[in-house]
Amino acid sequence: MALSRAAIVDAGLTILDEYGLGDLSMRRVADALGVQAGALYYHVPNKQSLLAAIADQILSSLPTLPERVTSDDGGPGRVEGTQRHLTSWAHDLRAALLTHRDAAELVASSHALGLGSVDPTAEGRDLLARTGHPEPEATVAALLHLVLGHVVEEQTRAQMHALGVVEHFDPALAERHFRVGVATFVRGVAAVG
Amino acid sequence: MALSRAAIVDAGLTILDEYGLGDLSMRRVADALGVQAGALYYHVPNKQSLLAAIADQILSSLPTLPERVTSDDGGPGRVEGTQRHLTSWAHDLRAALLTHRDAAELVASSHALGLGSVDPTAEGRDLLARTGHPEPEATVAALLHLVLGHVVEEQTRAQMHALGVVEHFDPALAERHFRVGVATFVRGVAAVG
DNA sequence: ACCTGAACACCGTTCAAGT
DNA sequence: ACCTGAACACCGTTCAAGT
C-alpha cells in the first residue's frame, strides 16, 4: 500500500495508544509503516502538524449536541436546558479523550498552538450564543480548559499508577471531582448578570 | 563558584525566560554554568525534577492570602469574602505565571505529574474548607485547571504573535476572558447546594 | 511523484576515569 | 566528593540521489 497522509495519521494514533505521547516519534511512525523517516515529510510538513491531525481525529468522534435548544421558544426551561447541554458536552468531551492514551495532553497542546481544524468549542459556543449568553466565547473557553486540565491530570495519574509509581489513584474519585468541577462552573453560567 | 542545585535551578530559570521551555535542555543549562552536562546529574536526579524545581521557584512568589476569613464569625459577609478571596487567588496565580516565559505550561506539567513541593492549591483549599464548602478539593482543582489552561493558551499565543505568526493576539481581550471565566466559576462556587 | 540513505545538529543519561 | 570526556541510544529535519 502506498504511503498517504491518512495512513500516517492512523499509524500515529496506534503508536500513541501503544507507547504514549512521549514515545511517539517520526522515526517510530515511519518504522511502523515500513518506510524511512524522511519519507513522512512528503505527506506531512512536520511533527506538530501530524500531532494536530491526530488530535483532530480523536475529536472527530465527539457526538453532536441535539438541536432541541434552537426549537425552544425561550420559556422557563431554557436555562435548565442550556445547563444540561453544557454539562453533557463536557462529559462527552471527557469520554472522547479517555478513549486514547495521552489524548488530553495532545488536544490541549494542539489547541493552545491554534493548530487543528476541529474546534471542540464550536458547539458549546453556539449553544450559549443561541440562548443569549453575553460571553459565549470566554465561557466555553473556560469550560474547555477545566475539562482538558482535569483529564490531563487524570490520564497522567492513571498511567503513573499503572507503571507502579503507586501514588494511589482512584478513577471513581477522579470522575466525581470532574462532575463537581463541571457542575460548579455550569451553576455559574446559569447565574449570569 | 562551586556547582549547586540552587545554581542549576537558577540557570534553568534564566534559560527558560531567554529561550523558552522547548529550548531548555540539560546541555544548555550546563553550558551556561561552564560545566559538562553530566555534572548536573550529581546535583539533580533528572531533567523532570529540575523542571519541577523551577516550577516551585516560580510558584514561591505567590502572595499569601490574608487570613481575614478565619477571624470572620460567619456573618452575612462570609460567602462574599470567600468569593473575593478565591477570585484574587486566581488572579494572583495568573500574575505569577505571567512573570516567566512558558511558566503555565511548566507548572501544569509539573502539577499533573505530581512533582513539585509547592502546592498552589493549598491556600484556596483551606479557604474553602474553613468556610464550610462541601467539596474544597474538587473545587480548587477545577479552578486551578481553569487558570492554568487559560494562561498556557495566553502565553503560547503571545509568543506566536511575537514570532510574527501573526494570528492577531489581544492581551486585553485575553485578560477579559480570564476575568469572565474566573467570575463564572466563582459564582458557581457561591451557589453551592 | 515518491522514497532511500545519509547526513546535520541536536537530545537525556550513564559512567569510567581523573582530581 | 565532584567533575570531565566520551559514549549510548536516541531525536526532527533536510536533501542529494535514485526509481
PDB file of C-alpha atoms in Angstrom, chain B residues 16-193:
ATOM      1  CA  LEU B  16      13.554  29.442  30.393  1.00  0.00           C
ATOM      2  CA  ASP B  17      12.994  33.197  30.212  1.00  0.00           C
ATOM      3  CA  GLU B  18      15.524  33.702  27.442  1.00  0.00           C
ATOM      4  CA  TYR B  19      14.879  30.722  25.160  1.00  0.00           C
ATOM      5  CA  GLY B  20      11.613  29.110  26.277  1.00  0.00           C
ATOM      6  CA  LEU B  21      10.716  25.659  27.565  1.00  0.00           C
ATOM      7  CA  GLY B  22      11.365  23.956  24.231  1.00  0.00           C
ATOM      8  CA  ASP B  23      14.990  25.062  24.225  1.00  0.00           C
ATOM      9  CA  LEU B  24      15.627  24.379  27.893  1.00  0.00           C
ATOM     10  CA  SER B  25      17.991  21.403  27.703  1.00  0.00           C
ATOM     11  CA  MET B  26      20.364  19.922  30.252  1.00  0.00           C
ATOM     12  CA  ARG B  27      23.243  20.647  27.893  1.00  0.00           C
ATOM     13  CA  ARG B  28      22.267  24.299  27.597  1.00  0.00           C
ATOM     14  CA  VAL B  29      21.984  24.690  31.367  1.00  0.00           C
ATOM     15  CA  ALA B  30      25.401  23.039  31.736  1.00  0.00           C
ATOM     16  CA  ASP B  31      26.894  25.380  29.127  1.00  0.00           C
ATOM     17  CA  ALA B  32      25.524  28.426  30.948  1.00  0.00           C
ATOM     18  CA  LEU B  33      27.275  27.201  34.086  1.00  0.00           C
ATOM     19  CA  GLY B  34      30.508  26.410  32.242  1.00  0.00           C
ATOM     20  CA  VAL B  35      30.283  22.734  33.023  1.00  0.00           C
ATOM     21  CA  GLN B  36      29.751  19.387  31.275  1.00  0.00           C
ATOM     22  CA  ALA B  37      26.151  18.133  31.013  1.00  0.00           C
ATOM     23  CA  GLY B  38      26.930  15.050  33.058  1.00  0.00           C
ATOM     24  CA  ALA B  39      27.978  17.172  36.035  1.00  0.00           C
ATOM     25  CA  LEU B  40      24.379  18.282  36.568  1.00  0.00           C
ATOM     26  CA  TYR B  41      23.401  14.724  37.484  1.00  0.00           C
ATOM     27  CA  TYR B  42      25.481  14.940  40.610  1.00  0.00           C
ATOM     28  CA  HIS B  43      23.089  17.594  41.953  1.00  0.00           C
ATOM     29  CA  VAL B  44      19.814  16.745  40.239  1.00  0.00           C
ATOM     30  CA  PRO B  45      18.454  13.242  39.533  1.00  0.00           C
ATOM     31  CA  ASN B  46      16.994  14.046  36.108  1.00  0.00           C
ATOM     32  CA  LYS B  47      15.541  16.747  33.882  1.00  0.00           C
ATOM     33  CA  GLN B  48      11.971  16.357  35.139  1.00  0.00           C
ATOM     34  CA  SER B  49      12.962  17.069  38.721  1.00  0.00           C
ATOM     35  CA  LEU B  50      14.883  20.125  37.580  1.00  0.00           C
ATOM     36  CA  LEU B  51      11.785  21.361  35.764  1.00  0.00           C
ATOM     37  CA  ALA B  52       9.714  20.721  38.888  1.00  0.00           C
ATOM     38  CA  ALA B  53      12.200  22.703  40.974  1.00  0.00           C
ATOM     39  CA  ILE B  54      11.959  25.612  38.512  1.00  0.00           C
ATOM     40  CA  ALA B  55       8.163  25.408  38.706  1.00  0.00           C
ATOM     41  CA  ASP B  56       8.392  25.501  42.508  1.00  0.00           C
ATOM     42  CA  GLN B  57      10.598  28.578  42.341  1.00  0.00           C
ATOM     43  CA  ILE B  58       8.067  30.367  40.142  1.00  0.00           C
ATOM     44  CA  LEU B  59       5.182  29.427  42.443  1.00  0.00           C
ATOM     45  CA  SER B  60       7.045  30.517  45.556  1.00  0.00           C
ATOM     46  CA  SER B  61       6.436  34.138  44.536  1.00  0.00           C
ATOM     47  CA  LEU B  62       2.681  33.631  45.059  1.00  0.00           C
ATOM     48  CA  PRO B  63       1.417  36.070  47.693  1.00  0.00           C
ATOM     49  CA  THR B  64      -0.240  34.567  50.765  1.00  0.00           C
ATOM     50  CA  LEU B  65      -3.935  35.205  51.203  1.00  0.00           C
ATOM     51  CA  PRO B  66      -4.843  37.453  54.108  1.00  0.00           C
ATOM     52  CA  GLU B  67      -6.313  35.427  56.958  1.00  0.00           C
ATOM     53  CA  ARG B  68      -9.315  37.661  57.398  1.00  0.00           C
ATOM     54  CA  VAL B  69     -11.659  34.796  56.646  1.00  0.00           C
ATOM     55  CA  THR B  70     -10.572  32.875  59.732  1.00  0.00           C
ATOM     56  CA  SER B  71     -11.387  35.713  62.073  1.00  0.00           C
ATOM     57  CA  ASP B  72     -14.767  36.187  60.406  1.00  0.00           C
ATOM     58  CA  ASP B  73     -17.613  34.932  62.583  1.00  0.00           C
ATOM     59  CA  GLY B  74     -19.652  33.530  59.732  1.00  0.00           C
ATOM     60  CA  GLY B  75     -21.952  36.510  59.298  1.00  0.00           C
ATOM     61  CA  PRO B  76     -23.618  37.545  56.054  1.00  0.00           C
ATOM     62  CA  GLY B  77     -20.325  38.657  54.539  1.00  0.00           C
ATOM     63  CA  ARG B  78     -18.774  35.200  54.661  1.00  0.00           C
ATOM     64  CA  VAL B  79     -19.694  33.968  51.204  1.00  0.00           C
ATOM     65  CA  GLU B  80     -18.851  37.282  49.555  1.00  0.00           C
ATOM     66  CA  GLY B  81     -15.466  37.249  51.273  1.00  0.00           C
ATOM     67  CA  THR B  82     -14.776  33.731  50.046  1.00  0.00           C
ATOM     68  CA  GLN B  83     -15.704  34.737  46.515  1.00  0.00           C
ATOM     69  CA  ARG B  84     -13.421  37.750  46.675  1.00  0.00           C
ATOM     70  CA  HIS B  85     -10.507  35.745  48.035  1.00  0.00           C
ATOM     71  CA  LEU B  86     -10.925  32.945  45.534  1.00  0.00           C
ATOM     72  CA  THR B  87     -11.034  35.474  42.717  1.00  0.00           C
ATOM     73  CA  SER B  88      -7.899  37.255  43.864  1.00  0.00           C
ATOM     74  CA  TRP B  89      -6.145  33.913  44.365  1.00  0.00           C
ATOM     75  CA  ALA B  90      -6.824  33.082  40.697  1.00  0.00           C
ATOM     76  CA  HIS B  91      -5.628  36.493  39.563  1.00  0.00           C
ATOM     77  CA  ASP B  92      -2.504  36.307  41.724  1.00  0.00           C
ATOM     78  CA  LEU B  93      -1.676  32.912  40.280  1.00  0.00           C
ATOM     79  CA  ARG B  94      -2.070  34.225  36.736  1.00  0.00           C
ATOM     80  CA  ALA B  95       0.112  37.224  37.562  1.00  0.00           C
ATOM     81  CA  ALA B  96       2.848  34.983  38.989  1.00  0.00           C
ATOM     82  CA  LEU B  97       2.767  32.768  35.891  1.00  0.00           C
ATOM     83  CA  LEU B  98       2.990  35.741  33.536  1.00  0.00           C
ATOM     84  CA  THR B  99       6.322  36.798  35.061  1.00  0.00           C
ATOM     85  CA  HIS B 100       8.171  33.910  33.353  1.00  0.00           C
ATOM     86  CA  ARG B 101       8.098  32.555  29.827  1.00  0.00           C
ATOM     87  CA  ASP B 102       6.128  29.294  29.414  1.00  0.00           C
ATOM     88  CA  ALA B 103       5.561  29.225  33.175  1.00  0.00           C
ATOM     89  CA  ALA B 104       1.971  27.991  32.872  1.00  0.00           C
ATOM     90  CA  GLU B 105       2.953  25.000  30.731  1.00  0.00           C
ATOM     91  CA  LEU B 106       5.817  24.197  33.078  1.00  0.00           C
ATOM     92  CA  VAL B 107       3.673  24.407  36.214  1.00  0.00           C
ATOM     93  CA  ALA B 108       0.832  22.476  34.574  1.00  0.00           C
ATOM     94  CA  SER B 109       3.015  19.505  33.650  1.00  0.00           C
ATOM     95  CA  SER B 110       4.854  19.563  36.964  1.00  0.00           C
ATOM     96  CA  HIS B 111       1.491  19.552  38.748  1.00  0.00           C
ATOM     97  CA  ALA B 112      -0.022  16.828  36.564  1.00  0.00           C
ATOM     98  CA  LEU B 113       2.976  14.608  37.262  1.00  0.00           C
ATOM     99  CA  GLY B 114       2.582  15.197  40.976  1.00  0.00           C
ATOM    100  CA  LEU B 115       6.151  16.528  41.192  1.00  0.00           C
ATOM    101  CA  GLY B 116       7.000  19.807  42.860  1.00  0.00           C
ATOM    102  CA  SER B 117       6.767  20.517  46.553  1.00  0.00           C
ATOM    103  CA  VAL B 118       4.880  23.804  46.288  1.00  0.00           C
ATOM    104  CA  ASP B 119       1.157  23.074  46.063  1.00  0.00           C
ATOM    105  CA  PRO B 120      -0.560  26.128  44.562  1.00  0.00           C
ATOM    106  CA  THR B 121      -3.995  24.836  45.598  1.00  0.00           C
ATOM    107  CA  ALA B 122      -3.237  24.671  49.328  1.00  0.00           C
ATOM    108  CA  GLU B 123      -4.423  28.158  50.203  1.00  0.00           C
ATOM    109  CA  GLY B 124      -7.591  28.037  48.182  1.00  0.00           C
ATOM    110  CA  ARG B 125      -8.497  24.615  49.537  1.00  0.00           C
ATOM    111  CA  ASP B 126      -8.020  25.736  53.132  1.00  0.00           C
ATOM    112  CA  LEU B 127     -10.073  28.816  52.437  1.00  0.00           C
ATOM    113  CA  LEU B 128     -12.984  26.747  51.130  1.00  0.00           C
ATOM    114  CA  ALA B 129     -12.687  24.202  53.910  1.00  0.00           C
ATOM    115  CA  ARG B 130     -12.800  26.920  56.566  1.00  0.00           C
ATOM    116  CA  THR B 131     -15.944  28.422  55.090  1.00  0.00           C
ATOM    117  CA  GLY B 132     -17.616  25.023  55.181  1.00  0.00           C
ATOM    118  CA  HIS B 133     -17.656  24.254  51.463  1.00  0.00           C
ATOM    119  CA  PRO B 134     -18.581  20.583  50.901  1.00  0.00           C
ATOM    120  CA  GLU B 135     -16.031  19.999  48.094  1.00  0.00           C
ATOM    121  CA  PRO B 136     -12.880  22.072  48.660  1.00  0.00           C
ATOM    122  CA  GLU B 137     -10.590  19.634  46.847  1.00  0.00           C
ATOM    123  CA  ALA B 138     -12.528  19.240  43.610  1.00  0.00           C
ATOM    124  CA  THR B 139     -13.466  22.908  43.557  1.00  0.00           C
ATOM    125  CA  VAL B 140      -9.957  24.306  43.882  1.00  0.00           C
ATOM    126  CA  ALA B 141      -8.609  21.705  41.446  1.00  0.00           C
ATOM    127  CA  ALA B 142     -11.137  22.828  38.845  1.00  0.00           C
ATOM    128  CA  LEU B 143     -10.253  26.482  39.338  1.00  0.00           C
ATOM    129  CA  LEU B 144      -6.543  25.656  39.057  1.00  0.00           C
ATOM    130  CA  HIS B 145      -7.180  23.868  35.758  1.00  0.00           C
ATOM    131  CA  LEU B 146      -9.156  26.826  34.511  1.00  0.00           C
ATOM    132  CA  VAL B 147      -6.326  29.221  35.384  1.00  0.00           C
ATOM    133  CA  LEU B 148      -3.518  27.025  34.034  1.00  0.00           C
ATOM    134  CA  GLY B 149      -5.378  26.244  30.819  1.00  0.00           C
ATOM    135  CA  HIS B 150      -6.082  29.888  30.189  1.00  0.00           C
ATOM    136  CA  VAL B 151      -2.535  31.081  30.856  1.00  0.00           C
ATOM    137  CA  VAL B 152      -0.986  28.253  28.826  1.00  0.00           C
ATOM    138  CA  GLU B 153      -3.046  29.420  25.876  1.00  0.00           C
ATOM    139  CA  GLU B 154      -2.381  33.077  26.620  1.00  0.00           C
ATOM    140  CA  GLN B 155       1.392  32.616  26.794  1.00  0.00           C
ATOM    141  CA  THR B 156       1.502  30.379  23.729  1.00  0.00           C
ATOM    142  CA  ARG B 157      -0.493  32.812  21.627  1.00  0.00           C
ATOM    143  CA  ALA B 158       1.521  35.794  22.878  1.00  0.00           C
ATOM    144  CA  GLN B 159       4.743  34.077  21.811  1.00  0.00           C
ATOM    145  CA  MET B 160       3.377  33.117  18.404  1.00  0.00           C
ATOM    146  CA  HIS B 161       2.314  36.716  17.963  1.00  0.00           C
ATOM    147  CA  ALA B 162       5.780  37.926  18.941  1.00  0.00           C
ATOM    148  CA  LEU B 163       7.327  35.489  16.452  1.00  0.00           C
ATOM    149  CA  GLY B 164       5.290  37.031  13.635  1.00  0.00           C
ATOM    150  CA  VAL B 165       2.957  34.070  13.203  1.00  0.00           C
ATOM    151  CA  VAL B 166       0.530  36.974  13.134  1.00  0.00           C
ATOM    152  CA  GLU B 167      -2.728  35.425  14.288  1.00  0.00           C
ATOM    153  CA  HIS B 168      -3.904  38.661  15.959  1.00  0.00           C
ATOM    154  CA  PHE B 169      -3.451  38.469  19.697  1.00  0.00           C
ATOM    155  CA  ASP B 170      -5.080  40.989  22.035  1.00  0.00           C
ATOM    156  CA  PRO B 171      -3.667  40.853  25.599  1.00  0.00           C
ATOM    157  CA  ALA B 172      -6.514  42.968  26.964  1.00  0.00           C
ATOM    158  CA  LEU B 173      -9.090  40.605  25.447  1.00  0.00           C
ATOM    159  CA  ALA B 174      -7.261  37.620  26.917  1.00  0.00           C
ATOM    160  CA  GLU B 175      -7.380  39.217  30.349  1.00  0.00           C
ATOM    161  CA  ARG B 176     -11.069  39.998  30.000  1.00  0.00           C
ATOM    162  CA  HIS B 177     -11.811  36.396  29.018  1.00  0.00           C
ATOM    163  CA  PHE B 178      -9.843  35.248  32.026  1.00  0.00           C
ATOM    164  CA  ARG B 179     -11.839  37.526  34.303  1.00  0.00           C
ATOM    165  CA  VAL B 180     -15.115  36.280  32.830  1.00  0.00           C
ATOM    166  CA  GLY B 181     -14.101  32.640  33.200  1.00  0.00           C
ATOM    167  CA  VAL B 182     -12.992  33.023  36.802  1.00  0.00           C
ATOM    168  CA  ALA B 183     -16.071  35.086  37.697  1.00  0.00           C
ATOM    169  CA  THR B 184     -18.328  32.440  36.196  1.00  0.00           C
ATOM    170  CA  PHE B 185     -16.702  29.663  38.185  1.00  0.00           C
ATOM    171  CA  VAL B 186     -16.683  31.667  41.428  1.00  0.00           C
ATOM    172  CA  ARG B 187     -20.400  32.421  41.008  1.00  0.00           C
ATOM    173  CA  GLY B 188     -20.942  28.686  40.819  1.00  0.00           C
ATOM    174  CA  VAL B 189     -18.923  28.185  43.990  1.00  0.00           C
ATOM    175  CA  ALA B 190     -21.122  30.655  45.817  1.00  0.00           C
ATOM    176  CA  ALA B 191     -24.271  28.885  44.644  1.00  0.00           C
ATOM    177  CA  VAL B 192     -23.498  25.561  46.346  1.00  0.00           C
ATOM    178  CA  GLY B 193     -26.274  23.173  47.300  1.00  0.00           C
TER     179      GLY B 193
END
